[in-house]
Amino acid sequence: MNEINDVWMEIPRYVNYGWGVQWFSTFMTLIAVIICVVFVFIPSFPSDLLSMFSVYLPVFIFFSFFIYCIKRVLFEPRGAPVRFNRKRQKVYVYEYQRSVWPWKCWPVVIKVFDWADIQGERMQLAGHADWGHRIYCAVCKPGTYEVVDRFVLAWTVGNLRDAYGLWSHCCHYMEARPMPKNPLLTDKPADWTPFRTVRWPPDVERESTTDRP
């Protein structure tokens, strides 16, 4: 947990890959861009259109991939959180809309749901190092089981017992039932970035952490 009190609780959603590898890919791509650019400035380099195209195209591809890597290692939120406001009975989901296109804006979208409309779903994905157990929150139309949206509650919970425990913890908190307030997992994964990557909009920050309009 990032925070828990009588009004709101925030849990992070970390991913299970290393940011050190992301930084390594960024530097290797930058080296590839530099090598391609150096070829352009070699005096003996042919100046015909085909030769120039054969160099400028790789430069563009490698530079695009470099921008993609930079945006991931510096600006992608680490542990994009979910906030549960017990007093308002609302759930606030911090979603980062990453795209395969590096030149496109990757916005942050805040989704707000009523707790009464959320159902827990357990899924198991084959071939994952953490046994593939996932707890998803299915957002349904009020009074029905027709799913209109979904968001994952945690990426790296791991075994089945912890997955059920996480969902039970959230239910107990929102229903003001007895529950432990000390987190089971206390090790925070390394950020590998100099920036604070999670920034709630001021109006959402105020609404999600208070019990009055």
JSON list of C-alpha atoms in Angstrom, two decimals:
[
{"chain": "A", "resi": 1, "resn": "MET", "atom": "CA", "xyz": [0.00, 0.00, 0.00]},
{"chain": "A", "resi": 2, "resn": "ASN", "atom": "CA", "xyz": [1.05, 3.59, -0.63]},
{"chain": "A", "resi": 3, "resn": "GLU", "atom": "CA", "xyz": [-1.39, 5.07, 1.90]},
{"chain": "A", "resi": 4, "resn": "ILE", "atom": "CA", "xyz": [-4.29, 3.97, 4.10]},
{"chain": "A", "resi": 5, "resn": "ASN", "atom": "CA", "xyz": [-6.46, 5.92, 6.51]},
{"chain": "A", "resi": 6, "resn": "ASP", "atom": "CA", "xyz": [-10.13, 6.23, 7.43]},
{"chain": "A", "resi": 7, "resn": "VAL", "atom": "CA", "xyz": [-11.01, 8.12, 4.23]},
{"chain": "A", "resi": 8, "resn": "TRP", "atom": "CA", "xyz": [-8.96, 6.62, 1.42]},
{"chain": "A", "resi": 9, "resn": "MET", "atom": "CA", "xyz": [-6.52, 3.89, 0.52]},
{"chain": "A", "resi": 10, "resn": "GLU", "atom": "CA", "xyz": [-4.08, 3.73, -2.40]},
{"chain": "A", "resi": 11, "resn": "ILE", "atom": "CA", "xyz": [-2.45, 0.58, -3.74]},
{"chain": "A", "resi": 12, "resn": "PRO", "atom": "CA", "xyz": [0.30, 0.60, -6.40]},
{"chain": "A", "resi": 13, "resn": "ARG", "atom": "CA", "xyz": [0.28, -1.60, -9.48]},
{"chain": "A", "resi": 14, "resn": "TYR", "atom": "CA", "xyz": [3.89, -2.44, -10.26]},
{"chain": "A", "resi": 15, "resn": "VAL", "atom": "CA", "xyz": [4.91, -4.41, -13.32]},
{"chain": "A", "resi": 16, "resn": "ASN", "atom": "CA", "xyz": [7.25, -7.40, -13.19]},
{"chain": "A", "resi": 17, "resn": "TYR", "atom": "CA", "xyz": [10.03, -6.34, -15.56]},
{"chain": "A", "resi": 18, "resn": "GLY", "atom": "CA", "xyz": [13.27, -4.58, -14.73]},
{"chain": "A", "resi": 19, "resn": "TRP", "atom": "CA", "xyz": [13.77, -0.93, -15.53]},
{"chain": "A", "resi": 20, "resn": "GLY", "atom": "CA", "xyz": [17.52, -1.58, -15.75]},
{"chain": "A", "resi": 21, "resn": "VAL", "atom": "CA", "xyz": [16.90, -3.53, -18.97]},
{"chain": "A", "resi": 22, "resn": "GLN", "atom": "CA", "xyz": [14.84, -0.62, -20.30]},
{"chain": "A", "resi": 23, "resn": "TRP", "atom": "CA", "xyz": [17.72, 1.78, -19.65]},
{"chain": "A", "resi": 24, "resn": "PHE", "atom": "CA", "xyz": [20.16, -0.62, -21.38]},
{"chain": "A", "resi": 25, "resn": "SER", "atom": "CA", "xyz": [17.91, -0.75, -24.46]},
{"chain": "A", "resi": 26, "resn": "THR", "atom": "CA", "xyz": [17.76, 3.05, -24.48]},
{"chain": "A", "resi": 27, "resn": "PHE", "atom": "CA", "xyz": [21.56, 3.43, -24.51]},
{"chain": "A", "resi": 28, "resn": "MET", "atom": "CA", "xyz": [22.05, 0.73, -27.14]},
{"chain": "A", "resi": 29, "resn": "THR", "atom": "CA", "xyz": [19.51, 2.41, -29.41]},
{"chain": "A", "resi": 30, "resn": "LEU", "atom": "CA", "xyz": [21.25, 5.77, -28.95]},
{"chain": "A", "resi": 31, "resn": "ILE", "atom": "CA", "xyz": [24.56, 4.20, -29.97]},
{"chain": "A", "resi": 32, "resn": "ALA", "atom": "CA", "xyz": [22.92, 2.80, -33.12]},
{"chain": "A", "resi": 33, "resn": "VAL", "atom": "CA", "xyz": [21.59, 6.29, -33.99]},
{"chain": "A", "resi": 34, "resn": "ILE", "atom": "CA", "xyz": [25.05, 7.84, -33.52]},
{"chain": "A", "resi": 35, "resn": "ILE", "atom": "CA", "xyz": [26.70, 5.21, -35.73]},
{"chain": "A", "resi": 36, "resn": "CYS", "atom": "CA", "xyz": [24.18, 5.82, -38.53]},
{"chain": "A", "resi": 37, "resn": "VAL", "atom": "CA", "xyz": [24.64, 9.60, -38.31]},
{"chain": "A", "resi": 38, "resn": "VAL", "atom": "CA", "xyz": [28.44, 9.24, -38.43]},
{"chain": "A", "resi": 39, "resn": "PHE", "atom": "CA", "xyz": [28.14, 7.33, -41.69]},
{"chain": "A", "resi": 40, "resn": "VAL", "atom": "CA", "xyz": [26.33, 10.30, -43.25]},
{"chain": "A", "resi": 41, "resn": "PHE", "atom": "CA", "xyz": [29.24, 12.65, -42.51]},
{"chain": "A", "resi": 42, "resn": "ILE", "atom": "CA", "xyz": [31.97, 10.37, -43.90]},
{"chain": "A", "resi": 43, "resn": "PRO", "atom": "CA", "xyz": [33.54, 12.30, -46.82]},
{"chain": "A", "resi": 44, "resn": "SER", "atom": "CA", "xyz": [33.60, 9.24, -49.06]},
{"chain": "A", "resi": 45, "resn": "PHE", "atom": "CA", "xyz": [29.97, 8.38, -48.43]},
{"chain": "A", "resi": 46, "resn": "PRO", "atom": "CA", "xyz": [27.99, 8.25, -51.72]},
{"chain": "A", "resi": 47, "resn": "SER", "atom": "CA", "xyz": [25.61, 11.14, -52.24]},
{"chain": "A", "resi": 48, "resn": "ASP", "atom": "CA", "xyz": [23.14, 9.43, -54.53]},
{"chain": "A", "resi": 49, "resn": "LEU", "atom": "CA", "xyz": [19.52, 9.19, -53.47]},
{"chain": "A", "resi": 50, "resn": "LEU", "atom": "CA", "xyz": [19.49, 5.44, -52.86]},
{"chain": "A", "resi": 51, "resn": "SER", "atom": "CA", "xyz": [22.55, 5.57, -50.59]},
{"chain": "A", "resi": 52, "resn": "MET", "atom": "CA", "xyz": [21.16, 8.49, -48.61]},
{"chain": "A", "resi": 53, "resn": "PHE", "atom": "CA", "xyz": [17.82, 6.73, -48.21]},
{"chain": "A", "resi": 54, "resn": "SER", "atom": "CA", "xyz": [19.55, 3.54, -47.00]},
{"chain": "A", "resi": 55, "resn": "VAL", "atom": "CA", "xyz": [21.08, 5.57, -44.14]},
{"chain": "A", "resi": 56, "resn": "TYR", "atom": "CA", "xyz": [18.34, 8.06, -43.30]},
{"chain": "A", "resi": 57, "resn": "LEU", "atom": "CA", "xyz": [15.71, 5.34, -42.99]},
{"chain": "A", "resi": 58, "resn": "PRO", "atom": "CA", "xyz": [17.64, 3.41, -40.30]},
{"chain": "A", "resi": 59, "resn": "VAL", "atom": "CA", "xyz": [18.37, 6.73, -38.55]},
{"chain": "A", "resi": 60, "resn": "PHE", "atom": "CA", "xyz": [14.66, 7.49, -38.43]},
{"chain": "A", "resi": 61, "resn": "ILE", "atom": "CA", "xyz": [13.78, 3.97, -37.23]},
{"chain": "A", "resi": 62, "resn": "PHE", "atom": "CA", "xyz": [16.46, 3.86, -34.53]},
{"chain": "A", "resi": 63, "resn": "PHE", "atom": "CA", "xyz": [15.71, 7.42, -33.40]},
{"chain": "A", "resi": 64, "resn": "SER", "atom": "CA", "xyz": [11.99, 6.63, -33.16]},
{"chain": "A", "resi": 65, "resn": "PHE", "atom": "CA", "xyz": [12.78, 3.60, -31.04]},
{"chain": "A", "resi": 66, "resn": "PHE", "atom": "CA", "xyz": [15.10, 5.76, -28.92]},
{"chain": "A", "resi": 67, "resn": "ILE", "atom": "CA", "xyz": [12.25, 8.24, -28.28]},
{"chain": "A", "resi": 68, "resn": "TYR", "atom": "CA", "xyz": [9.98, 5.31, -27.40]},
{"chain": "A", "resi": 69, "resn": "CYS", "atom": "CA", "xyz": [12.52, 4.00, -24.86]},
{"chain": "A", "resi": 70, "resn": "ILE", "atom": "CA", "xyz": [13.09, 7.47, -23.36]},
{"chain": "A", "resi": 71, "resn": "LYS", "atom": "CA", "xyz": [9.38, 8.01, -22.84]},
{"chain": "A", "resi": 72, "resn": "ARG", "atom": "CA", "xyz": [9.11, 4.63, -21.14]},
{"chain": "A", "resi": 73, "resn": "VAL", "atom": "CA", "xyz": [12.06, 4.93, -18.77]},
{"chain": "A", "resi": 74, "resn": "LEU", "atom": "CA", "xyz": [11.53, 8.58, -17.83]},
{"chain": "A", "resi": 75, "resn": "PHE", "atom": "CA", "xyz": [7.81, 9.26, -18.02]},
{"chain": "A", "resi": 76, "resn": "GLU", "atom": "CA", "xyz": [5.87, 6.00, -17.71]},
{"chain": "A", "resi": 77, "resn": "PRO", "atom": "CA", "xyz": [4.30, 5.84, -14.23]},
{"chain": "A", "resi": 78, "resn": "ARG", "atom": "CA", "xyz": [5.84, 3.31, -11.86]},
{"chain": "A", "resi": 79, "resn": "GLY", "atom": "CA", "xyz": [3.11, 1.45, -10.06]},
{"chain": "A", "resi": 80, "resn": "ALA", "atom": "CA", "xyz": [0.17, 3.34, -11.60]},
{"chain": "A", "resi": 81, "resn": "PRO", "atom": "CA", "xyz": [-2.12, 3.31, -8.54]},
{"chain": "A", "resi": 82, "resn": "VAL", "atom": "CA", "xyz": [-5.75, 2.71, -7.68]},
{"chain": "A", "resi": 83, "resn": "ARG", "atom": "CA", "xyz": [-7.40, 4.78, -4.96]},
{"chain": "A", "resi": 84, "resn": "PHE", "atom": "CA", "xyz": [-10.35, 3.63, -2.90]},
{"chain": "A", "resi": 85, "resn": "ASN", "atom": "CA", "xyz": [-12.36, 6.37, -1.19]},
{"chain": "A", "resi": 86, "resn": "ARG", "atom": "CA", "xyz": [-14.40, 4.76, 1.57]},
{"chain": "A", "resi": 87, "resn": "LYS", "atom": "CA", "xyz": [-16.47, 7.85, 2.40]},
{"chain": "A", "resi": 88, "resn": "ARG", "atom": "CA", "xyz": [-17.48, 8.59, -1.17]},
{"chain": "A", "resi": 89, "resn": "GLN", "atom": "CA", "xyz": [-17.64, 4.89, -2.17]},
{"chain": "A", "resi": 90, "resn": "LYS", "atom": "CA", "xyz": [-15.64, 5.74, -5.27]},
{"chain": "A", "resi": 91, "resn": "VAL", "atom": "CA", "xyz": [-12.66, 4.09, -6.98]},
{"chain": "A", "resi": 92, "resn": "TYR", "atom": "CA", "xyz": [-10.09, 6.20, -8.86]},
{"chain": "A", "resi": 93, "resn": "VAL", "atom": "CA", "xyz": [-7.92, 4.41, -11.41]},
{"chain": "A", "resi": 94, "resn": "TYR", "atom": "CA", "xyz": [-4.71, 5.98, -12.73]},
{"chain": "A", "resi": 95, "resn": "GLU", "atom": "CA", "xyz": [-4.29, 4.77, -16.34]},
{"chain": "A", "resi": 96, "resn": "TYR", "atom": "CA", "xyz": [-1.34, 5.60, -18.60]},
{"chain": "A", "resi": 97, "resn": "GLN", "atom": "CA", "xyz": [-2.28, 5.29, -22.26]},
{"chain": "A", "resi": 98, "resn": "ARG", "atom": "CA", "xyz": [0.96, 3.99, -23.77]},
{"chain": "A", "resi": 99, "resn": "SER", "atom": "CA", "xyz": [1.13, 3.58, -27.54]},
{"chain": "A", "resi": 100, "resn": "VAL", "atom": "CA", "xyz": [3.46, 1.79, -29.94]},
{"chain": "A", "resi": 101, "resn": "TRP", "atom": "CA", "xyz": [3.90, 5.11, -31.76]},
{"chain": "A", "resi": 102, "resn": "PRO", "atom": "CA", "xyz": [6.63, 7.15, -30.02]},
{"chain": "A", "resi": 103, "resn": "TRP", "atom": "CA", "xyz": [5.65, 10.42, -31.71]},
{"chain": "A", "resi": 104, "resn": "LYS", "atom": "CA", "xyz": [2.13, 10.23, -30.37]},
{"chain": "A", "resi": 105, "resn": "CYS", "atom": "CA", "xyz": [1.14, 11.83, -27.06]},
{"chain": "A", "resi": 106, "resn": "TRP", "atom": "CA", "xyz": [0.79, 9.26, -24.27]},
{"chain": "A", "resi": 107, "resn": "PRO", "atom": "CA", "xyz": [-1.84, 10.77, -21.97]},
{"chain": "A", "resi": 108, "resn": "VAL", "atom": "CA", "xyz": [-2.86, 9.92, -18.43]},
{"chain": "A", "resi": 109, "resn": "VAL", "atom": "CA", "xyz": [-6.52, 9.03, -18.06]},
{"chain": "A", "resi": 110, "resn": "ILE", "atom": "CA", "xyz": [-8.21, 9.02, -14.66]},
{"chain": "A", "resi": 111, "resn": "LYS", "atom": "CA", "xyz": [-11.20, 6.70, -14.47]},
{"chain": "A", "resi": 112, "resn": "VAL", "atom": "CA", "xyz": [-13.73, 7.09, -11.66]},
{"chain": "A", "resi": 113, "resn": "PHE", "atom": "CA", "xyz": [-16.16, 4.30, -10.77]},
{"chain": "A", "resi": 114, "resn": "ASP", "atom": "CA", "xyz": [-18.77, 3.61, -8.12]},
{"chain": "A", "resi": 115, "resn": "TRP", "atom": "CA", "xyz": [-17.67, 0.81, -5.82]},
{"chain": "A", "resi": 116, "resn": "ALA", "atom": "CA", "xyz": [-21.16, -0.71, -5.98]},
{"chain": "A", "resi": 117, "resn": "ASP", "atom": "CA", "xyz": [-20.72, -1.34, -9.73]},
{"chain": "A", "resi": 118, "resn": "ILE", "atom": "CA", "xyz": [-17.43, -3.28, -9.39]},
{"chain": "A", "resi": 119, "resn": "GLN", "atom": "CA", "xyz": [-17.14, -7.07, -9.34]},
{"chain": "A", "resi": 120, "resn": "GLY", "atom": "CA", "xyz": [-13.89, -8.96, -8.75]},
{"chain": "A", "resi": 121, "resn": "GLU", "atom": "CA", "xyz": [-12.66, -11.39, -11.40]},
{"chain": "A", "resi": 122, "resn": "ARG", "atom": "CA", "xyz": [-9.81, -13.88, -11.03]},
{"chain": "A", "resi": 123, "resn": "MET", "atom": "CA", "xyz": [-7.96, -14.82, -14.18]},
{"chain": "A", "resi": 124, "resn": "GLN", "atom": "CA", "xyz": [-5.06, -17.17, -14.76]},
{"chain": "A", "resi": 125, "resn": "LEU", "atom": "CA", "xyz": [-2.71, -16.60, -17.69]},
{"chain": "A", "resi": 126, "resn": "ALA", "atom": "CA", "xyz": [-0.45, -19.44, -18.81]},
{"chain": "A", "resi": 127, "resn": "GLY", "atom": "CA", "xyz": [3.29, -18.98, -19.23]},
{"chain": "A", "resi": 128, "resn": "HIS", "atom": "CA", "xyz": [3.86, -16.24, -16.64]},
{"chain": "A", "resi": 129, "resn": "ALA", "atom": "CA", "xyz": [6.69, -16.33, -14.11]},
{"chain": "A", "resi": 130, "resn": "ASP", "atom": "CA", "xyz": [4.37, -15.21, -11.29]},
{"chain": "A", "resi": 131, "resn": "TRP", "atom": "CA", "xyz": [1.92, -18.11, -11.93]},
{"chain": "A", "resi": 132, "resn": "GLY", "atom": "CA", "xyz": [-0.26, -15.77, -13.97]},
{"chain": "A", "resi": 133, "resn": "HIS", "atom": "CA", "xyz": [-2.89, -15.07, -11.32]},
{"chain": "A", "resi": 134, "resn": "ARG", "atom": "CA", "xyz": [-4.59, -11.75, -11.86]},
{"chain": "A", "resi": 135, "resn": "ILE", "atom": "CA", "xyz": [-7.39, -9.94, -10.07]},
{"chain": "A", "resi": 136, "resn": "TYR", "atom": "CA", "xyz": [-9.37, -7.73, -12.42]},
{"chain": "A", "resi": 137, "resn": "CYS", "atom": "CA", "xyz": [-12.13, -5.35, -11.45]},
{"chain": "A", "resi": 138, "resn": "ALA", "atom": "CA", "xyz": [-15.07, -5.62, -13.82]},
{"chain": "A", "resi": 139, "resn": "VAL", "atom": "CA", "xyz": [-17.15, -2.45, -13.94]},
{"chain": "A", "resi": 140, "resn": "CYS", "atom": "CA", "xyz": [-20.79, -3.26, -14.63]},
{"chain": "A", "resi": 141, "resn": "LYS", "atom": "CA", "xyz": [-23.83, -1.22, -15.51]},
{"chain": "A", "resi": 142, "resn": "PRO", "atom": "CA", "xyz": [-25.67, -0.29, -12.30]},
{"chain": "A", "resi": 143, "resn": "GLY", "atom": "CA", "xyz": [-27.83, -3.15, -11.07]},
{"chain": "A", "resi": 144, "resn": "THR", "atom": "CA", "xyz": [-26.60, -5.61, -13.72]},
{"chain": "A", "resi": 145, "resn": "TYR", "atom": "CA", "xyz": [-23.64, -7.86, -14.54]},
{"chain": "A", "resi": 146, "resn": "GLU", "atom": "CA", "xyz": [-23.10, -6.33, -17.97]},
{"chain": "A", "resi": 147, "resn": "VAL", "atom": "CA", "xyz": [-19.42, -5.39, -18.06]},
{"chain": "A", "resi": 148, "resn": "VAL", "atom": "CA", "xyz": [-18.63, -1.96, -19.52]},
{"chain": "A", "resi": 149, "resn": "ASP", "atom": "CA", "xyz": [-14.98, -1.65, -18.45]},
{"chain": "A", "resi": 150, "resn": "ARG", "atom": "CA", "xyz": [-12.17, -3.53, -16.70]},
{"chain": "A", "resi": 151, "resn": "PHE", "atom": "CA", "xyz": [-8.96, -2.66, -14.92]},
{"chain": "A", "resi": 152, "resn": "VAL", "atom": "CA", "xyz": [-6.33, -4.84, -13.31]},
{"chain": "A", "resi": 153, "resn": "LEU", "atom": "CA", "xyz": [-5.94, -4.59, -9.55]},
{"chain": "A", "resi": 154, "resn": "ALA", "atom": "CA", "xyz": [-2.36, -5.88, -9.46]},
{"chain": "A", "resi": 155, "resn": "TRP", "atom": "CA", "xyz": [0.16, -7.22, -11.98]},
{"chain": "A", "resi": 156, "resn": "THR", "atom": "CA", "xyz": [2.59, -8.94, -9.62]},
{"chain": "A", "resi": 157, "resn": "VAL", "atom": "CA", "xyz": [0.55, -10.51, -6.84]},
{"chain": "A", "resi": 158, "resn": "GLY", "atom": "CA", "xyz": [1.71, -13.99, -7.79]},
{"chain": "A", "resi": 159, "resn": "ASN", "atom": "CA", "xyz": [0.12, -16.93, -6.04]},
{"chain": "A", "resi": 160, "resn": "LEU", "atom": "CA", "xyz": [-3.59, -17.59, -5.69]},
{"chain": "A", "resi": 161, "resn": "ARG", "atom": "CA", "xyz": [-3.71, -16.98, -1.93]},
{"chain": "A", "resi": 162, "resn": "ASP", "atom": "CA", "xyz": [-2.25, -13.48, -2.29]},
{"chain": "A", "resi": 163, "resn": "ALA", "atom": "CA", "xyz": [-4.58, -12.68, -5.19]},
{"chain": "A", "resi": 164, "resn": "TYR", "atom": "CA", "xyz": [-7.66, -13.56, -3.14]},
{"chain": "A", "resi": 165, "resn": "GLY", "atom": "CA", "xyz": [-6.17, -11.74, -0.15]},
{"chain": "A", "resi": 166, "resn": "LEU", "atom": "CA", "xyz": [-5.77, -8.53, -2.11]},
{"chain": "A", "resi": 167, "resn": "TRP", "atom": "CA", "xyz": [-9.38, -8.52, -3.28]},
{"chain": "A", "resi": 168, "resn": "SER", "atom": "CA", "xyz": [-10.60, -9.38, 0.22]},
{"chain": "A", "resi": 169, "resn": "HIS", "atom": "CA", "xyz": [-8.50, -6.53, 1.63]},
{"chain": "A", "resi": 170, "resn": "CYS", "atom": "CA", "xyz": [-10.13, -4.00, -0.72]},
{"chain": "A", "resi": 171, "resn": "CYS", "atom": "CA", "xyz": [-13.62, -5.29, 0.06]},
{"chain": "A", "resi": 172, "resn": "HIS", "atom": "CA", "xyz": [-13.06, -5.14, 3.81]},
{"chain": "A", "resi": 173, "resn": "TYR", "atom": "CA", "xyz": [-11.71, -1.61, 3.54]},
{"chain": "A", "resi": 174, "resn": "MET", "atom": "CA", "xyz": [-14.61, -0.27, 1.48]},
{"chain": "A", "resi": 175, "resn": "GLU", "atom": "CA", "xyz": [-17.13, -1.95, 3.78]},
{"chain": "A", "resi": 176, "resn": "ALA", "atom": "CA", "xyz": [-15.39, -0.60, 6.91]},
{"chain": "A", "resi": 177, "resn": "ARG", "atom": "CA", "xyz": [-14.83, -4.10, 8.25]},
{"chain": "A", "resi": 178, "resn": "PRO", "atom": "CA", "xyz": [-11.86, -5.15, 10.43]},
{"chain": "A", "resi": 179, "resn": "MET", "atom": "CA", "xyz": [-8.66, -5.55, 8.44]},
{"chain": "A", "resi": 180, "resn": "PRO", "atom": "CA", "xyz": [-4.89, -5.33, 8.90]},
{"chain": "A", "resi": 181, "resn": "LYS", "atom": "CA", "xyz": [-3.33, -1.99, 8.05]},
{"chain": "A", "resi": 182, "resn": "ASN", "atom": "CA", "xyz": [0.25, -3.18, 7.67]},
{"chain": "A", "resi": 183, "resn": "PRO", "atom": "CA", "xyz": [1.15, -4.19, 4.09]},
{"chain": "A", "resi": 184, "resn": "LEU", "atom": "CA", "xyz": [2.13, -7.80, 3.46]},
{"chain": "A", "resi": 185, "resn": "LEU", "atom": "CA", "xyz": [4.80, -6.78, 0.92]},
{"chain": "A", "resi": 186, "resn": "THR", "atom": "CA", "xyz": [7.00, -3.91, 2.05]},
{"chain": "A", "resi": 187, "resn": "ASP", "atom": "CA", "xyz": [9.77, -3.87, -0.59]},
{"chain": "A", "resi": 188, "resn": "LYS", "atom": "CA", "xyz": [9.22, -1.09, -3.11]},
{"chain": "A", "resi": 189, "resn": "PRO", "atom": "CA", "xyz": [10.67, -1.83, -6.58]},
{"chain": "A", "resi": 190, "resn": "ALA", "atom": "CA", "xyz": [13.36, 0.53, -7.84]},
{"chain": "A", "resi": 191, "resn": "ASP", "atom": "CA", "xyz": [12.11, 3.38, -10.03]},
{"chain": "A", "resi": 192, "resn": "TRP", "atom": "CA", "xyz": [15.24, 3.88, -12.13]},
{"chain": "A", "resi": 193, "resn": "THR", "atom": "CA", "xyz": [14.07, 7.37, -12.98]},
{"chain": "A", "resi": 194, "resn": "PRO", "atom": "CA", "xyz": [14.86, 10.80, -11.50]},
{"chain": "A", "resi": 195, "resn": "PHE", "atom": "CA", "xyz": [11.26, 12.01, -11.90]},
{"chain": "A", "resi": 196, "resn": "ARG", "atom": "CA", "xyz": [8.09, 11.45, -9.93]},
{"chain": "A", "resi": 197, "resn": "THR", "atom": "CA", "xyz": [6.06, 9.64, -12.55]},
{"chain": "A", "resi": 198, "resn": "VAL", "atom": "CA", "xyz": [2.65, 9.53, -10.84]},
{"chain": "A", "resi": 199, "resn": "ARG", "atom": "CA", "xyz": [0.95, 12.93, -10.74]},
{"chain": "A", "resi": 200, "resn": "TRP", "atom": "CA", "xyz": [-2.75, 13.06, -9.93]},
{"chain": "A", "resi": 201, "resn": "PRO", "atom": "CA", "xyz": [-4.56, 16.09, -11.36]},
{"chain": "A", "resi": 202, "resn": "PRO", "atom": "CA", "xyz": [-5.23, 18.64, -8.56]},
{"chain": "A", "resi": 203, "resn": "ASP", "atom": "CA", "xyz": [-9.02, 18.28, -8.71]},
{"chain": "A", "resi": 204, "resn": "VAL", "atom": "CA", "xyz": [-8.84, 14.47, -8.62]},
{"chain": "A", "resi": 205, "resn": "GLU", "atom": "CA", "xyz": [-6.24, 14.60, -5.85]},
{"chain": "A", "resi": 206, "resn": "ARG", "atom": "CA", "xyz": [-8.57, 16.71, -3.76]},
{"chain": "A", "resi": 207, "resn": "GLU", "atom": "CA", "xyz": [-11.69, 14.65, -4.48]},
{"chain": "A", "resi": 208, "resn": "SER", "atom": "CA", "xyz": [-10.08, 11.24, -4.01]},
{"chain": "A", "resi": 209, "resn": "THR", "atom": "CA", "xyz": [-8.52, 12.09, -0.65]},
{"chain": "A", "resi": 210, "resn": "THR", "atom": "CA", "xyz": [-11.42, 13.92, 1.04]},
{"chain": "A", "resi": 211, "resn": "ASP", "atom": "CA", "xyz": [-14.90, 13.02, 2.20]},
{"chain": "A", "resi": 212, "resn": "ARG", "atom": "CA", "xyz": [-16.64, 16.30, 1.34]},
{"chain": "A", "resi": 213, "resn": "PRO", "atom": "CA", "xyz": [-17.26, 18.12, -1.98]}
]
